[in-house]
CSV table of C-alpha atoms in Angstrom, one decimal:
chain,number,residue,atom,x,y,z
X,87,MET,CA,22.7,-9.4,15.3
X,88,MET,CA,21.9,-8.2,11.9
X,89,VAL,CA,20.3,-11.9,11.1
X,90,SER,CA,18.0,-11.2,14.0
X,91,PHE,CA,17.1,-7.9,12.9
X,92,PHE,CA,15.9,-9.4,9.6
X,93,ASP,CA,13.8,-12.5,11.1
X,94,GLN,CA,10.8,-10.5,11.7
X,95,PHE,CA,10.3,-10.4,7.6
X,96,ALA,CA,10.9,-14.2,7.3
X,97,SER,CA,7.3,-15.7,6.8
X,98,PRO,CA,6.1,-17.5,9.6
X,99,SER,CA,5.4,-21.3,9.2
X,100,TYR,CA,4.2,-24.1,11.7
X,101,LEU,CA,4.8,-27.6,11.1
X,102,GLY,CA,5.9,-26.7,7.4
X,103,ILE,CA,2.7,-24.8,6.6
X,104,PRO,CA,3.1,-20.9,5.7
X,105,LEU,CA,1.0,-18.7,7.8
X,106,ILE,CA,0.7,-16.0,5.7
X,107,ALA,CA,-2.3,-17.2,4.4
X,108,ILE,CA,-4.0,-16.7,7.7
X,109,ALA,CA,-2.2,-13.3,8.2
X,110,ILE,CA,-3.7,-12.0,5.1
X,111,ALA,CA,-7.1,-13.4,5.8
X,112,LEU,CA,-7.6,-12.1,9.3
X,113,PRO,CA,-7.8,-8.4,8.5
X,114,TRP,CA,-11.5,-9.5,6.6
X,115,MET,CA,-12.8,-10.8,10.0
X,116,LEU,CA,-12.0,-7.7,12.0
X,117,TYR,CA,-14.5,-5.2,9.9
X,118,PRO,CA,-17.7,-4.7,11.6
X,119,THR,CA,-20.7,-6.2,9.3
X,120,PRO,CA,-22.9,-3.2,8.3
X,121,SER,CA,-26.4,-3.2,9.5
X,122,SER,CA,-29.4,-2.4,7.4
X,123,ARG,CA,-31.0,-0.2,10.0
X,124,TRP,CA,-31.6,3.2,9.6
X,125,ILE,CA,-29.4,4.3,12.8
X,126,ASN,CA,-26.0,2.3,13.4
X,127,ASN,CA,-23.4,2.3,16.0
X,128,ARG,CA,-20.4,4.9,16.1
X,129,LEU,CA,-17.9,2.3,14.8
X,130,ILE,CA,-19.9,1.7,11.5
X,131,THR,CA,-20.9,5.1,11.2
X,132,ALA,CA,-16.8,6.0,11.4
X,133,GLN,CA,-16.2,3.0,9.1
X,134,GLU,CA,-19.0,4.4,6.3
X,135,TRP,CA,-17.7,7.9,6.5
X,136,PHE,CA,-14.2,6.8,6.0
X,137,ILE,CA,-15.1,4.5,2.9
X,138,ASN,CA,-17.4,7.1,1.5
X,139,ARG,CA,-14.6,9.8,2.0
X,140,SER,CA,-12.1,7.6,0.5
X,141,THR,CA,-14.0,6.5,-2.5
X,142,ASN,CA,-15.0,10.0,-3.6
X,143,GLN,CA,-11.2,11.2,-3.2
X,144,LEU,CA,-10.3,8.2,-5.3
X,145,MET,CA,-12.7,8.5,-8.1
X,146,MET,CA,-13.0,12.3,-8.3
X,147,PRO,CA,-10.3,12.2,-11.5
X,148,LEU,CA,-12.0,9.4,-12.9
X,149,SER,CA,-14.7,9.1,-15.8
X,150,MET,CA,-17.4,7.1,-15.6
X,151,GLU,CA,-16.0,4.5,-17.2
X,152,GLY,CA,-13.5,4.1,-14.4
X,153,HIS,CA,-15.9,4.4,-11.5
X,154,LYS,CA,-16.4,0.6,-12.2
X,155,TRP,CA,-13.4,0.2,-10.4
X,156,ALA,CA,-14.2,1.9,-7.1
X,157,LEU,CA,-15.1,-1.3,-5.1
X,158,LEU,CA,-11.9,-2.6,-6.1
X,159,LEU,CA,-9.6,-0.2,-5.2
X,160,THR,CA,-11.4,1.0,-2.0
X,161,SER,CA,-11.0,-2.5,-0.7
X,162,LEU,CA,-7.5,-2.8,-1.7
X,163,MET,CA,-7.0,0.6,0.0
X,164,ILE,CA,-8.6,-0.9,3.4
X,165,PHE,CA,-7.0,-4.0,3.4
X,166,LEU,CA,-3.5,-2.7,2.8
X,167,ILE,CA,-4.2,-0.2,5.7
X,168,THR,CA,-5.4,-3.1,8.1
X,169,ILE,CA,-2.4,-5.0,7.1
X,170,ASN,CA,0.2,-2.3,7.5
X,171,MET,CA,-1.5,-1.2,11.0
X,172,LEU,CA,-1.7,-4.7,12.4
X,173,GLY,CA,2.0,-5.2,11.6
X,174,LEU,CA,2.8,-2.5,13.7
X,175,LEU,CA,1.6,-4.7,16.9
X,176,PRO,CA,4.6,-6.7,18.9
X,177,TYR,CA,5.1,-10.3,17.7
X,178,THR,CA,3.2,-9.9,14.1
X,179,PHE,CA,3.9,-10.5,11.0
X,180,THR,CA,3.4,-8.1,8.0
X,181,PRO,CA,2.8,-9.6,4.7
X,182,THR,CA,3.2,-6.1,2.9
X,183,THR,CA,7.0,-6.6,3.8
X,184,GLN,CA,7.2,-9.1,1.2
X,185,LEU,CA,7.9,-8.3,-2.5
X,186,SER,CA,6.5,-10.8,-4.0
X,187,LEU,CA,2.8,-10.4,-2.5
X,188,ASN,CA,3.2,-6.7,-3.3
X,189,MET,CA,4.0,-7.3,-6.7
X,190,GLY,CA,1.3,-9.8,-7.1
X,191,PHE,CA,-0.9,-6.8,-6.1
X,192,ALA,CA,0.7,-4.3,-8.4
X,193,VAL,CA,1.6,-6.4,-11.6
X,194,PRO,CA,-2.3,-7.7,-12.4
X,195,LEU,CA,-3.9,-4.2,-11.6
X,196,TRP,CA,-1.3,-2.4,-13.4
X,197,LEU,CA,-1.5,-4.7,-16.7
X,198,ALA,CA,-5.2,-4.8,-16.7
X,199,THR,CA,-5.2,-0.8,-16.9
X,200,VAL,CA,-3.0,-1.3,-20.1
X,201,ILE,CA,-5.3,-3.7,-21.4
X,202,ILE,CA,-8.5,-1.5,-21.2
X,203,GLY,CA,-6.4,1.4,-22.5
X,204,MET,CA,-5.0,-1.0,-25.2
X,205,ARG,CA,-8.7,-1.9,-26.0
X,206,ASN,CA,-10.8,0.9,-25.8
X,207,GLN,CA,-8.6,3.7,-26.7
X,208,PRO,CA,-5.4,2.3,-28.3
X,209,THR,CA,-4.5,5.4,-30.4
X,210,VAL,CA,-4.2,7.4,-27.1
X,211,ALA,CA,-2.9,4.7,-25.1
X,212,LEU,CA,0.3,4.5,-27.7
X,213,GLY,CA,0.1,8.3,-27.8
X,214,HIS,CA,1.7,8.2,-24.6
X,215,LEU,CA,4.9,6.8,-25.7
X,216,LEU,CA,5.4,9.6,-27.8
X,217,PRO,CA,5.1,13.2,-26.5
X,218,GLU,CA,3.7,15.8,-28.8
X,219,GLY,CA,6.1,17.9,-30.8
X,220,THR,CA,9.1,15.7,-30.3
X,221,PRO,CA,12.0,16.2,-32.8
X,222,ILE,CA,12.4,13.5,-35.4
X,223,PRO,CA,15.8,12.3,-34.6
X,224,LEU,CA,14.9,11.9,-30.6
X,225,ILE,CA,11.4,10.1,-31.7
X,226,PRO,CA,13.1,6.2,-31.2
X,227,VAL,CA,15.1,7.2,-28.2
X,228,LEU,CA,12.1,8.6,-26.5
X,229,ILE,CA,9.3,5.5,-27.2
X,230,ILE,CA,12.2,3.1,-25.8
X,231,ILE,CA,12.5,5.7,-22.6
X,232,GLU,CA,8.6,5.6,-22.3
X,233,THR,CA,8.0,2.1,-22.7
X,234,ILE,CA,10.8,1.3,-20.2
X,235,SER,CA,8.9,3.9,-17.9
X,236,LEU,CA,5.6,2.2,-18.4
X,237,PHE,CA,7.0,-1.3,-17.8
X,238,ILE,CA,8.8,-0.1,-14.4
X,239,ARG,CA,5.3,1.1,-13.0
X,240,PRO,CA,4.6,-1.9,-11.3
X,241,LEU,CA,8.0,-2.7,-9.9
X,242,ALA,CA,7.9,1.3,-8.4
X,243,LEU,CA,4.7,0.2,-7.0
X,244,GLY,CA,5.7,-2.7,-5.2
X,245,VAL,CA,9.1,-1.7,-4.1
X,246,ARG,CA,7.9,1.7,-2.7
X,247,LEU,CA,5.2,0.0,-0.4
X,248,THR,CA,8.0,-2.8,0.6
X,249,ALA,CA,10.9,-0.5,1.1
X,250,ASN,CA,8.8,2.1,3.7
X,251,LEU,CA,7.5,-0.7,5.6
X,252,THR,CA,10.8,-2.5,5.6
X,253,ALA,CA,13.0,0.6,6.4
X,254,GLY,CA,10.2,1.7,9.2
X,255,HIS,CA,10.2,-1.8,11.4
X,256,LEU,CA,13.7,-2.0,10.8
X,257,LEU,CA,14.2,1.5,12.6
X,258,ILE,CA,11.9,0.7,15.2
X,259,GLN,CA,13.6,-2.6,16.3
X,260,LEU,CA,17.1,-0.9,16.2
X,261,ILE,CA,15.6,1.8,18.5
X,262,ALA,CA,13.8,-0.5,20.8
X,263,THR,CA,17.1,-2.6,20.8
X,264,ALA,CA,18.9,0.6,21.8
X,265,VAL,CA,16.5,1.3,24.5
X,266,PHE,CA,16.7,-2.1,26.3
X,267,VAL,CA,21.0,-1.9,25.9
X,268,LEU,CA,21.1,1.8,27.5
X,269,LEU,CA,18.4,1.4,30.1
X,270,PRO,CA,20.8,-0.1,32.9
X,271,ILE,CA,24.0,1.7,31.6
X,272,MET,CA,22.4,5.3,31.0
X,273,PRO,CA,18.7,5.5,32.5
X,274,THR,CA,18.5,9.0,31.1
X,275,VAL,CA,19.8,8.4,27.7
X,276,ALA,CA,17.2,5.3,27.5
X,277,ILE,CA,14.3,7.1,28.7
X,278,LEU,CA,15.1,9.9,25.8
X,279,THR,CA,15.6,7.4,23.5
X,280,ALA,CA,12.0,5.8,24.3
X,281,ALA,CA,10.4,9.0,23.7
X,282,VAL,CA,11.8,9.2,20.1
X,283,LEU,CA,10.7,5.7,19.9
X,284,PHE,CA,7.2,6.8,20.7
X,285,LEU,CA,7.2,9.3,18.0
X,286,LEU,CA,8.7,7.3,15.4
X,287,THR,CA,6.0,4.7,16.3
X,288,LEU,CA,3.4,7.5,15.8
X,289,LEU,CA,5.1,8.1,12.4
X,290,GLU,CA,5.0,4.6,10.9
X,291,VAL,CA,1.2,4.7,11.7
X,292,ALA,CA,0.9,7.3,9.5
X,293,VAL,CA,3.3,6.0,7.2
X,294,ALA,CA,1.1,2.7,7.2
X,295,MET,CA,-2.1,4.5,6.1
X,296,ILE,CA,-0.2,6.9,3.6
X,297,GLN,CA,1.5,4.2,1.8
X,298,ALA,CA,-1.4,2.1,1.4
X,299,TYR,CA,-3.5,5.2,0.1
X,300,VAL,CA,-0.7,6.1,-2.3
X,301,PHE,CA,-0.5,2.6,-3.6
X,302,VAL,CA,-4.2,2.7,-4.5
X,303,LEU,CA,-3.9,6.4,-6.1
X,304,LEU,CA,-1.1,5.7,-8.3
X,305,LEU,CA,-3.5,2.7,-9.8
X,306,SER,CA,-6.2,5.1,-10.0
X,307,LEU,CA,-4.0,7.7,-12.0
X,308,TYR,CA,-2.9,4.9,-14.2
X,309,LEU,CA,-6.3,3.8,-14.6
X,310,GLN,CA,-7.1,7.4,-15.6
X,311,GLU,CA,-5.0,7.5,-18.3
X,312,ASN,CA,-6.5,4.7,-20.1
X,313,THR,CA,-10.4,5.5,-19.5
């Protein structure tokens, strides 16, 4: 039984061909294509409003140098939101429950922010490793601690997204299994459990959107430190 709960996180394959590439490419086909007309339909208008608001929130604390990342960060956020939301549908696969995929997003982008800081302002970038006013005996220890915390950042990004989505999917499957088991035995309890499942599904929809936003927001904060 426990093995079947975790089968949903296994990367699907057909004739030995991994289907995760299709799961990653499919969201890009679902977005409506913007039109050059002055008046668009409601779907495109809502999409443009959401993209503009999200971009403004992400770019607000950044300098003009960091605004070059606006397209990349906004596209990544919308992509993660779409993947997470599609993963809540029945009989679907959520690529962002794979730690390897999330680390593939987190490590290169985090490394790019570090390289930008080292290239543009190396003194300020290295100054983050040693807080101002540190006592001399604590300098070696604090440098080691800050260096470790710097290299843990991409791991924290990937693990946070993976753990939150994995825990939500497992909880939904556990409660759904309980509903099917209790339905012929205790219908009243099963109905109450189904109500809890509905509320949990709404919560997971919010978590899917919030976690994608937090992932990109933390990247923008790392970029802010280095620009």
